[in-house]
mmCIF file of C-alpha atoms and ligand atoms in Angstrom:
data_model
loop_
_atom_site.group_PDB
_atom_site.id
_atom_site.type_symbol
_atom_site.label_atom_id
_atom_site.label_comp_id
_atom_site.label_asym_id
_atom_site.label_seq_id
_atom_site.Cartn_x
_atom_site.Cartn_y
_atom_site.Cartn_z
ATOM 1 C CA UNK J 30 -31.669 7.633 -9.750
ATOM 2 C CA UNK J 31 -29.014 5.918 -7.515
ATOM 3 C CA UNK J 32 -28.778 5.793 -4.195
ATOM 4 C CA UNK J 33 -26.485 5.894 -1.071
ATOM 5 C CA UNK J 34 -27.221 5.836 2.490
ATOM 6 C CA UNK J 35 -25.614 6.251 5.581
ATOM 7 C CA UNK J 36 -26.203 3.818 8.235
ATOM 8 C CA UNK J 37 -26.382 4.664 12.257
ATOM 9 C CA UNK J 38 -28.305 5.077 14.870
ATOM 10 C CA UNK J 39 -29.043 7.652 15.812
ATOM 11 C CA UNK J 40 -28.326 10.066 12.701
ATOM 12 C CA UNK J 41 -29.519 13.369 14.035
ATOM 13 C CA UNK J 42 -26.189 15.125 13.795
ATOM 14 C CA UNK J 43 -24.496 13.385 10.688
ATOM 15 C CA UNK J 44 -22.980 16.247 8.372
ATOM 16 C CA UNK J 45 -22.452 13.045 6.045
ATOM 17 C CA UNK J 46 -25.777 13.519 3.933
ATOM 18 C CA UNK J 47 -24.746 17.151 3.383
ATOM 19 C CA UNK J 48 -21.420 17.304 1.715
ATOM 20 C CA UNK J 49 -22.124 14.192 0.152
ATOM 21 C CA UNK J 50 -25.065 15.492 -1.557
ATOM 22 C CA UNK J 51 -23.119 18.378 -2.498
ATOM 23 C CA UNK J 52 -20.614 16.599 -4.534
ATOM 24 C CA UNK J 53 -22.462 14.556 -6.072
ATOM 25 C CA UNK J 54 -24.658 18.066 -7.458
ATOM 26 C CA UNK J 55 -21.861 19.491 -8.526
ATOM 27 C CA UNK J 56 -20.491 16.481 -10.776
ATOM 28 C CA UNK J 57 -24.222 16.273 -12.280
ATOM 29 C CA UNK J 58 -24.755 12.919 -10.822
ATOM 30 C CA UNK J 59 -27.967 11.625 -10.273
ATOM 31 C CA UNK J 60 -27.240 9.991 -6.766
ATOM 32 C CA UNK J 61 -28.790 10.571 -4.120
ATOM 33 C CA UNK J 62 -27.678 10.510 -0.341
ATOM 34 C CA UNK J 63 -29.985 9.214 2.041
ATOM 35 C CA UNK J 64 -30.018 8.741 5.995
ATOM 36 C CA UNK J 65 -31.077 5.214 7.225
ATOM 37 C CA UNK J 66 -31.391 5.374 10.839
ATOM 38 C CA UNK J 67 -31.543 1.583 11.689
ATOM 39 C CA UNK J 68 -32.430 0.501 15.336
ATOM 40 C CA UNK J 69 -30.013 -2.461 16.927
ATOM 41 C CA UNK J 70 -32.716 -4.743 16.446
ATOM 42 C CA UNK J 71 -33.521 -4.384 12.798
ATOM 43 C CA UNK J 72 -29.455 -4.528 12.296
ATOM 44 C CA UNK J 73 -30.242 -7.545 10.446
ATOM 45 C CA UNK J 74 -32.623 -6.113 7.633
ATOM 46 C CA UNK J 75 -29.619 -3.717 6.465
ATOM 47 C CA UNK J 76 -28.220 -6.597 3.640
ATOM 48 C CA UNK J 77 -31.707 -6.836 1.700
ATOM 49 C CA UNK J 78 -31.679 -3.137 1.630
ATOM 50 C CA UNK J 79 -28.061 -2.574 0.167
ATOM 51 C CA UNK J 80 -27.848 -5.426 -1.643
ATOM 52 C CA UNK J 81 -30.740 -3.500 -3.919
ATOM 53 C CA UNK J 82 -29.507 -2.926 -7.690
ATOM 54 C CA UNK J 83 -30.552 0.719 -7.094
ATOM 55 C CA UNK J 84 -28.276 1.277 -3.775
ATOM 56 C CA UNK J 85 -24.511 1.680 -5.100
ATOM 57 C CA UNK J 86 -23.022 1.541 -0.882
ATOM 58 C CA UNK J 87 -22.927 3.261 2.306
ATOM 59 C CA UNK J 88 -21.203 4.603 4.964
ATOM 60 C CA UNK J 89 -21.583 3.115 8.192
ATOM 61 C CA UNK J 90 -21.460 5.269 11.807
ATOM 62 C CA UNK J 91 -21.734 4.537 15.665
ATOM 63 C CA UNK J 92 -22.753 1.989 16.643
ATOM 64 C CA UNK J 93 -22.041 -0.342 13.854
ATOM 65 C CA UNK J 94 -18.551 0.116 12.289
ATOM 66 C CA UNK J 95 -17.860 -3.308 13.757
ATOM 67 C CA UNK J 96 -21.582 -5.189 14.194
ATOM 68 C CA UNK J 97 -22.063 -4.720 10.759
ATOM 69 C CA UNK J 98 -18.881 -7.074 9.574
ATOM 70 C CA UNK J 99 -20.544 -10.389 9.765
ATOM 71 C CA UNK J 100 -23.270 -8.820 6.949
ATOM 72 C CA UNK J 101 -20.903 -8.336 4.157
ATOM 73 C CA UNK J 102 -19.480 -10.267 1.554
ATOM 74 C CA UNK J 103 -16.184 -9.891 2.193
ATOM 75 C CA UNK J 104 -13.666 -6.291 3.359
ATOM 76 C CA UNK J 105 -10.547 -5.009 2.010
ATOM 77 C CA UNK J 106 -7.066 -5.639 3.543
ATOM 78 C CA UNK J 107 -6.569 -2.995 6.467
ATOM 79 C CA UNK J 108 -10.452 -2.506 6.782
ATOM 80 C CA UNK J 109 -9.981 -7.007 8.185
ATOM 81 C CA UNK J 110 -7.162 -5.821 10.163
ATOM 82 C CA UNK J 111 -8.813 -2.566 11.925
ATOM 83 C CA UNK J 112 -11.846 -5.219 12.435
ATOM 84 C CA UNK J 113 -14.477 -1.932 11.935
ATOM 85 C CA UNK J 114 -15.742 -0.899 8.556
ATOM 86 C CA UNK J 115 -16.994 3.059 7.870
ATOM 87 C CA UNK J 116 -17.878 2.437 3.894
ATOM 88 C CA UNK J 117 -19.767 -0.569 1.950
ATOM 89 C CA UNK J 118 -19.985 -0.632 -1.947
ATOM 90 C CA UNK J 119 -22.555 -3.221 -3.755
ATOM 91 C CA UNK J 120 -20.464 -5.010 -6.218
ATOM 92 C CA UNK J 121 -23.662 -6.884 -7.980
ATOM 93 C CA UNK J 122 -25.183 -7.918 -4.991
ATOM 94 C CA UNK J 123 -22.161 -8.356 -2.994
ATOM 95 C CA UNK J 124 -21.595 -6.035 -0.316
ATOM 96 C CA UNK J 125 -17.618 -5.549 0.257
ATOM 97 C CA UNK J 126 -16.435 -3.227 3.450
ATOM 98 C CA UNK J 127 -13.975 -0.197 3.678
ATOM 99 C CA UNK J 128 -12.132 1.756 6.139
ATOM 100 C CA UNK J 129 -11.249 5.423 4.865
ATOM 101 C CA UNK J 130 -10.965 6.505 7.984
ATOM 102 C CA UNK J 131 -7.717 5.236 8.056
ATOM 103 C CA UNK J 132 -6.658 7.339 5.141
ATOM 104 C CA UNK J 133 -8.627 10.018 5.265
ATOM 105 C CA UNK J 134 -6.991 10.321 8.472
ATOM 106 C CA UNK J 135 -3.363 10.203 7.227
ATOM 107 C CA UNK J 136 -4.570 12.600 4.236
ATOM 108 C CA UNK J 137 -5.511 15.092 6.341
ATOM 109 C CA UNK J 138 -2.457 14.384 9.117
ATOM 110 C CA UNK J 139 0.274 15.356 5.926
ATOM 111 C CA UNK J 140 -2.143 17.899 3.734
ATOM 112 C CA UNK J 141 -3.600 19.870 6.532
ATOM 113 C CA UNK J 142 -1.518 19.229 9.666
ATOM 114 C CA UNK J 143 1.965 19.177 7.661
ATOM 115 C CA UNK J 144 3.295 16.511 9.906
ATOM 116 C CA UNK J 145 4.555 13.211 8.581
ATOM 117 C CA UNK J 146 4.325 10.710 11.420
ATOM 118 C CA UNK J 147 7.270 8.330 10.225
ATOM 119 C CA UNK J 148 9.447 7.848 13.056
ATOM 120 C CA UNK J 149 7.498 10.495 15.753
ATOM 121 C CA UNK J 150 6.325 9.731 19.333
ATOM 122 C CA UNK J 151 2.554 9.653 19.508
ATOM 123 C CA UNK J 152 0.131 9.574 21.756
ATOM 124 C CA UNK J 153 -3.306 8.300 21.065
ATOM 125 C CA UNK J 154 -6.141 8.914 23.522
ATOM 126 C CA UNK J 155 -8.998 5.973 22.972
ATOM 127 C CA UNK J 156 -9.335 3.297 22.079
ATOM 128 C CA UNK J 157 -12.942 2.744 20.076
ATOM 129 C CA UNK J 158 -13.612 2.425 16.523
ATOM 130 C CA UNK J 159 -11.634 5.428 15.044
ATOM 131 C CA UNK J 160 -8.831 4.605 17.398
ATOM 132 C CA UNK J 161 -8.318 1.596 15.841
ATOM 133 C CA UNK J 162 -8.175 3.288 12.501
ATOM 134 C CA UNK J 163 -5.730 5.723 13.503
ATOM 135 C CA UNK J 164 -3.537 3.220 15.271
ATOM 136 C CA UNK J 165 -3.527 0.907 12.479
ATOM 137 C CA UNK J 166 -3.006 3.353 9.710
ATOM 138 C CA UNK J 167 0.124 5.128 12.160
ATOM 139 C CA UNK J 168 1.435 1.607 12.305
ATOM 140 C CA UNK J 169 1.756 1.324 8.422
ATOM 141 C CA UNK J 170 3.180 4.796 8.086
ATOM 142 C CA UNK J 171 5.921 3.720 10.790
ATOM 143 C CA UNK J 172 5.271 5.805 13.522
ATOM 144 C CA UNK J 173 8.646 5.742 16.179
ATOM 145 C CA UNK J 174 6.686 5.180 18.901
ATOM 146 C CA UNK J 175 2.430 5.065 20.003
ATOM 147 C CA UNK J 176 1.268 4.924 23.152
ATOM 148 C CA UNK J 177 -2.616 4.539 23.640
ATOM 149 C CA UNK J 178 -4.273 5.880 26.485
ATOM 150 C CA UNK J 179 -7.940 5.166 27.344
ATOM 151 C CA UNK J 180 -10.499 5.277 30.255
ATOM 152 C CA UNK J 181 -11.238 1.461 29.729
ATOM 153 C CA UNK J 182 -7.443 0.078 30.105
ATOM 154 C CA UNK J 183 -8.226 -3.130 28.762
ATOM 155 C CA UNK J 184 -9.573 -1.629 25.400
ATOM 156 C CA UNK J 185 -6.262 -0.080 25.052
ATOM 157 C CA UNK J 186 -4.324 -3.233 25.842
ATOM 158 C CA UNK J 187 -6.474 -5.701 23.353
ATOM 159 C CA UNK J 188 -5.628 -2.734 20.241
ATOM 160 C CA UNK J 189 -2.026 -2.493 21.664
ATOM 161 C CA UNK J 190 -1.552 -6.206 21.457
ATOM 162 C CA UNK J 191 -3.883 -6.483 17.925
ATOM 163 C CA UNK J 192 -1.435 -4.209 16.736
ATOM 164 C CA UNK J 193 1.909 -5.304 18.263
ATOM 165 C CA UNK J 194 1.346 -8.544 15.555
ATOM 166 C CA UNK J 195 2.408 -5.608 12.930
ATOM 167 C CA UNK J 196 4.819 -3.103 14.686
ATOM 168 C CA UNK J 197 6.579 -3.470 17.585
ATOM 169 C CA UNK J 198 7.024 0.056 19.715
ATOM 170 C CA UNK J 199 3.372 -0.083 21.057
ATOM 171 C CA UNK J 200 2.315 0.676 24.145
ATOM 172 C CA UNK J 201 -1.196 0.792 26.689
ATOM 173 C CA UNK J 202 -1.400 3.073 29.555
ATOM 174 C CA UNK J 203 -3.894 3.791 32.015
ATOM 175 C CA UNK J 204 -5.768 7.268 32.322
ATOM 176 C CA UNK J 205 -3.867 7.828 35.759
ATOM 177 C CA UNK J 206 -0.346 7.437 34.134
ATOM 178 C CA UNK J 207 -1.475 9.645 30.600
ATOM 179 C CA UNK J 208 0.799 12.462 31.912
ATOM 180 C CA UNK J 209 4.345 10.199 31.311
ATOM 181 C CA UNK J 210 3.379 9.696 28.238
ATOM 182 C CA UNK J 211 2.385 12.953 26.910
ATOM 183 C CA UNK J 212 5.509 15.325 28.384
ATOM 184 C CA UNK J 213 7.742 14.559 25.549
ATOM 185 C CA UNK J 214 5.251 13.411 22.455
ATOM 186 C CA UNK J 215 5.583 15.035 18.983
ATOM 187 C CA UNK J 216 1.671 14.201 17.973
ATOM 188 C CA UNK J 217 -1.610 14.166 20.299
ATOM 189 C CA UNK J 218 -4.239 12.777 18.981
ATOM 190 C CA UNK J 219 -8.105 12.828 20.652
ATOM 191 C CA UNK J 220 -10.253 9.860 19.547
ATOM 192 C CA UNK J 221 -12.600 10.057 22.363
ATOM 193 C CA UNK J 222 -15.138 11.970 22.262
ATOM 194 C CA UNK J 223 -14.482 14.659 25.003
ATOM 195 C CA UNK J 224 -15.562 18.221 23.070
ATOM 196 C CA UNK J 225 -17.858 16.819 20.869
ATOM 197 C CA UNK J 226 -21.050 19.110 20.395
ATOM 198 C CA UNK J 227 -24.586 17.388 21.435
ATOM 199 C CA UNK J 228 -22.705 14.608 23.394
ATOM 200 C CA UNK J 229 -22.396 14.380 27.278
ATOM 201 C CA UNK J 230 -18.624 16.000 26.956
ATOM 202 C CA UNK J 231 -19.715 19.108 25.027
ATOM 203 C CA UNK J 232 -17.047 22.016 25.988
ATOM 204 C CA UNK J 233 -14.760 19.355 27.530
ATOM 205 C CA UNK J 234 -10.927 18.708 27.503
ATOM 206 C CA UNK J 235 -9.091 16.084 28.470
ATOM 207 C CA UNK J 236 -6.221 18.168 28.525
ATOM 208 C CA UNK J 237 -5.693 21.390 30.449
ATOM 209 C CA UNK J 238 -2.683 23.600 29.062
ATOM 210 C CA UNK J 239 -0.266 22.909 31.675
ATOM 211 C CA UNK J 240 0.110 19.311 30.793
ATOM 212 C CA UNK J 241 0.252 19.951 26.864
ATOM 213 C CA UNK J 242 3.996 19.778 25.395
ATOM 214 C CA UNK J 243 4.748 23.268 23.392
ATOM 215 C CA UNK J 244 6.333 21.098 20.356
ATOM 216 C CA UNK J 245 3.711 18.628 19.687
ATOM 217 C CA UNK J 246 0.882 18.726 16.866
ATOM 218 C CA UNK J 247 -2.551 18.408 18.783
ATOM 219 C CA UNK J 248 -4.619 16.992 16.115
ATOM 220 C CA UNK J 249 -8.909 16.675 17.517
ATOM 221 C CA UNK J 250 -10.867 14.094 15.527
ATOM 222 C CA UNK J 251 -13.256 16.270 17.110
ATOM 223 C CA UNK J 252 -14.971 18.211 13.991
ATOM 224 C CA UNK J 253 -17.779 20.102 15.486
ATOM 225 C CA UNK J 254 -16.860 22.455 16.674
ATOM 226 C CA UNK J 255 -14.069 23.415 14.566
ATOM 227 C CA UNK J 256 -12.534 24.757 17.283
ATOM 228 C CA UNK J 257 -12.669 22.257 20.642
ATOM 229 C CA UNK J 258 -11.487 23.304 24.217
ATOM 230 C CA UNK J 259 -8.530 20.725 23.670
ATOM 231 C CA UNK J 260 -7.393 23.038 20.739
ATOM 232 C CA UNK J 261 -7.831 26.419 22.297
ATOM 233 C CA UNK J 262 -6.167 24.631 25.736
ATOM 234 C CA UNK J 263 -2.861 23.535 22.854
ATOM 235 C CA UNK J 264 -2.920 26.872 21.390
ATOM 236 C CA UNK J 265 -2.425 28.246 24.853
ATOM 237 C CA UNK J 266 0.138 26.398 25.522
ATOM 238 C CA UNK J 267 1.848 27.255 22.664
ATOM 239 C CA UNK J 268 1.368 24.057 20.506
ATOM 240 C CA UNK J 269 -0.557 23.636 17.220
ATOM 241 C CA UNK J 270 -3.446 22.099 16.625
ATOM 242 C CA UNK J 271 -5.672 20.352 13.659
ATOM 243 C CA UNK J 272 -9.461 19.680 13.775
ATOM 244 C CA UNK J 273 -11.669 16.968 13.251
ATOM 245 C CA UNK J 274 -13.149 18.022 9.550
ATOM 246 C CA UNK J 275 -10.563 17.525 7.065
ATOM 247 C CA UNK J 276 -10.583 13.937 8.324
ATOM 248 C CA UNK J 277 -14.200 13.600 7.523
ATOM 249 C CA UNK J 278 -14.211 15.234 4.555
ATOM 250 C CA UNK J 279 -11.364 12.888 3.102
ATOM 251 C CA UNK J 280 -12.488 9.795 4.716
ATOM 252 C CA UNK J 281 -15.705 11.211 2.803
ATOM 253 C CA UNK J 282 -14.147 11.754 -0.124
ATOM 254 C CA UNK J 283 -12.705 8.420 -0.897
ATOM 255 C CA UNK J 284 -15.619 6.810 -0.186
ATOM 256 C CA UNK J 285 -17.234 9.212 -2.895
ATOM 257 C CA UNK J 286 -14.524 7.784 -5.654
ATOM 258 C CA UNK J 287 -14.636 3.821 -4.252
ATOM 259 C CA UNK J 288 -18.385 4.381 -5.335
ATOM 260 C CA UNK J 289 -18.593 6.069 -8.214
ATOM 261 C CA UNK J 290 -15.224 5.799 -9.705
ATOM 262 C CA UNK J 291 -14.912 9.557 -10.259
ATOM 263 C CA UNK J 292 -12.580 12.054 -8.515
ATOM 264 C CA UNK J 293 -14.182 13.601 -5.190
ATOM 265 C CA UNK J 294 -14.621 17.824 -5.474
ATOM 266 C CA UNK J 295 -13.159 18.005 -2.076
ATOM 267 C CA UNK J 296 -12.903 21.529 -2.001
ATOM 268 C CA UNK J 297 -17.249 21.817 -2.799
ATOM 269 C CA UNK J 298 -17.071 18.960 -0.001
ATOM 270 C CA UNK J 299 -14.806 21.383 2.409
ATOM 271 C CA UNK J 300 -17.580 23.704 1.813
ATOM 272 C CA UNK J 301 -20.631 21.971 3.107
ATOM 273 C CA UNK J 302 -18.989 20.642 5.586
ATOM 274 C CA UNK J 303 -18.183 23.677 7.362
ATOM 275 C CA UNK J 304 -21.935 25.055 6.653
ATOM 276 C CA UNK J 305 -23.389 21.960 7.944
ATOM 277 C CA UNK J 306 -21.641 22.478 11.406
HETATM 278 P P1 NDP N 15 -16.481 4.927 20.094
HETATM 279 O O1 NDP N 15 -17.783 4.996 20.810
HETATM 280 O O2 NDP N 15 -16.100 3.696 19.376
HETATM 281 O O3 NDP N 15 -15.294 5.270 21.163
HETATM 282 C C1 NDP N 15 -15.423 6.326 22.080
HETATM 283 C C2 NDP N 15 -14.094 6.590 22.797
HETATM 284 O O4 NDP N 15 -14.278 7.717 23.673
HETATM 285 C C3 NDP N 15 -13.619 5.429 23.674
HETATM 286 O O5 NDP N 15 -12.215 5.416 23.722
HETATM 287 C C4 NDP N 15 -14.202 5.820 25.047
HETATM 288 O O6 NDP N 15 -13.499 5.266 26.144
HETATM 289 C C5 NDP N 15 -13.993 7.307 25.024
HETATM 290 N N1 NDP N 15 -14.877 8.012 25.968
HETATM 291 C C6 NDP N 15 -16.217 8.217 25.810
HETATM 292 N N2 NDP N 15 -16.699 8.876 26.899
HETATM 293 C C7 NDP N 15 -15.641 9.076 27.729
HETATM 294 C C8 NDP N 15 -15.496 9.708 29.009
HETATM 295 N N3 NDP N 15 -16.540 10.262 29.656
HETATM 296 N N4 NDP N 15 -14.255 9.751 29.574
HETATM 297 C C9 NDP N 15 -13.195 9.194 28.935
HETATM 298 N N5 NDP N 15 -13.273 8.573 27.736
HETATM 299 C C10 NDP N 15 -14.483 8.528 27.138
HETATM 300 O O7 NDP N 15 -16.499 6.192 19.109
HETATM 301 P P2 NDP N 15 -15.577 6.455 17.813
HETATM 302 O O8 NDP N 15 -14.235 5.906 18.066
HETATM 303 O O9 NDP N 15 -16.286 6.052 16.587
HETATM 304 O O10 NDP N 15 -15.549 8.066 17.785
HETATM 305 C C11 NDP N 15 -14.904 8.826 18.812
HETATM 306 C C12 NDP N 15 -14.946 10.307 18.418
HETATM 307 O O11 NDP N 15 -14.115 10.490 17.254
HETATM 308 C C13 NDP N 15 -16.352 10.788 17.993
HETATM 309 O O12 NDP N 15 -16.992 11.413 19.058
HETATM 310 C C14 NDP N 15 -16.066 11.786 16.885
HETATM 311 O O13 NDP N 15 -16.013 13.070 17.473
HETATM 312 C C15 NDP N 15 -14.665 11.465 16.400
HETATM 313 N N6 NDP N 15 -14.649 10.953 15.011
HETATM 314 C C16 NDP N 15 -14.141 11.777 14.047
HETATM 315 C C17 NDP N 15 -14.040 11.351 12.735
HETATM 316 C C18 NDP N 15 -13.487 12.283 11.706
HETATM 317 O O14 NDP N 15 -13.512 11.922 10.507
HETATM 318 N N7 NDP N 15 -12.972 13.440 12.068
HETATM 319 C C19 NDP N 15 -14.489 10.010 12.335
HETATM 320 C C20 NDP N 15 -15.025 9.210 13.420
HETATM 321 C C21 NDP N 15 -15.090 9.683 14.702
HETATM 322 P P3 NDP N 15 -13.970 3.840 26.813
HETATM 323 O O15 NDP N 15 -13.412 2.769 25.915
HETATM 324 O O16 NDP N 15 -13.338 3.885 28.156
HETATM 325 O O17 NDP N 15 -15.479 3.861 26.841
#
């Protein structure tokens, strides 16, 4: 039996282990999908335990996307440039670092949202760990225009001027100023975690319908609940919207085929997923 873990702390409400598990079932693979809740202090102990000829990777979750880095072996392109890594494979002992958020993101942006952001305005409101995904993977698909708002200004400034190094039309604004920004934007995107279920912002929006623009896509990275306040606030205002959970089932997914070199069921995936929330 193989194994794969996911790597947090805390891991309470990870859906992760259960469509995960689920795939791997239905392919007859005899992987299985384990939780490793590691406290900050025993960060340190996670290379022994991957590193294991048993353990084939992992996907990594708050808070380490970015502590774990100096651990590994070495991380592909975009996964350097985004500085945070969400997957880890063990190539013989040598742990190598991933970031499919940044296309599982995109994936579920064309597939689900049927919106191609090449040459759009967007908005993007964060500026943490999947922020920096999303920025750096609307960068390479040559977005017109992003402007990243977040609570912390100077977090939005240091990803603005990361990403400026690639793509030129990027901007930082302040929470104050979010409504110049937003009037006239073809994509919305949340990365925060206003609306999230179990977190301090459960039922919150950052958005109320009056300042949402009718023609934009509100995409939530949200994904439980399906449905957030932000989205019911966009459909109200006559936008449309896109949830968090195709994201994390293709960011999932291509984790699934980086470690085991088979293609990912996502539809079983899509499945568990939506019981697990
Ligand atoms: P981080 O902790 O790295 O970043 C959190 C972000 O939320 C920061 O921009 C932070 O702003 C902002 N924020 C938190 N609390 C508040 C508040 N009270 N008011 C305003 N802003 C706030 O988390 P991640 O980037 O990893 O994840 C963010 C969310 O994205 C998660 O909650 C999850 O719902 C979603 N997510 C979805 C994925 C998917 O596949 N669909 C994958 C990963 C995440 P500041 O910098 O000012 O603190």
């Amino acid at each position: 039996m193989k194994r794969v873990g996911i790597v947090g702390y805390p891991l309470g409400h990870s859906i992760s282990p259960s469509f995960q598990q689920a795939a791997f079932d239905y392919l007859g693979l005899e992987i299985q999908y384990e939780t490793w809740e590691i406290a900050p202090d025993w960060l340190y102990t996670v290379k022994e335990r991957l590193c294991g000829a048993d353990v084939l990777g992992a996907n990594v979750t708050v808070p380490y996307k970015e502590a774990i880095l100096p651990l590994l072996d070495g991380v592909e392109e975009i996964c350097g440039r985004i500085g945070a890594v969400n997957t880890i494979v063990n190539r013989n002992g040598k742990l190598i670092g991933y970031n499919t958020d940044a296309d599982g993101f995109i994936r579920a942006l064309k597939e689900n949202g049927n919106f191609d952001p090449l040459g759009e305005k967007v908005v993007v409101l964060g500026a943490g760990g999947v922020a920096r995904a999303v920025v750096f993977a609307l960068a390479r698909e040559k977005a017109g225009s992003i402007a990243i708002v977040n609570r912390n200004y100077e977090r939005a400034r240091i990803l603005a001027d990361d990403v400026k190094r690639f793509y030129v039309d990027i901007t930082a604004t302040t929470w104050e100023k979010m409504s110049s920004v937003i009037s006239d934007c073809d994509l919305f995107i949340n990365c925060t975690s206003f609306g999230m279920k179990h977190s301090e912002l459960e039922g919150q929006s950052p958005l109320n319908a009056r300042s949402i623009p009718k023609r934009a896509l509100v995409y939530d990275l949200v994904y439980n609940p399906q449905e957030t306040q932000l989205m019911l606030n966009a459909k109200r205002a006559g936008a449309r919207t896109l949830g968090g959970l195709p994201m994390l089932v293709f960011q999932g997914a291509i984790a699934f085929e980086i470690w085991t070199g088979k293609q990912a069921p996502v539809d079983v995936m899509i499945n568990a997923a939506k019981n697990a929330v």
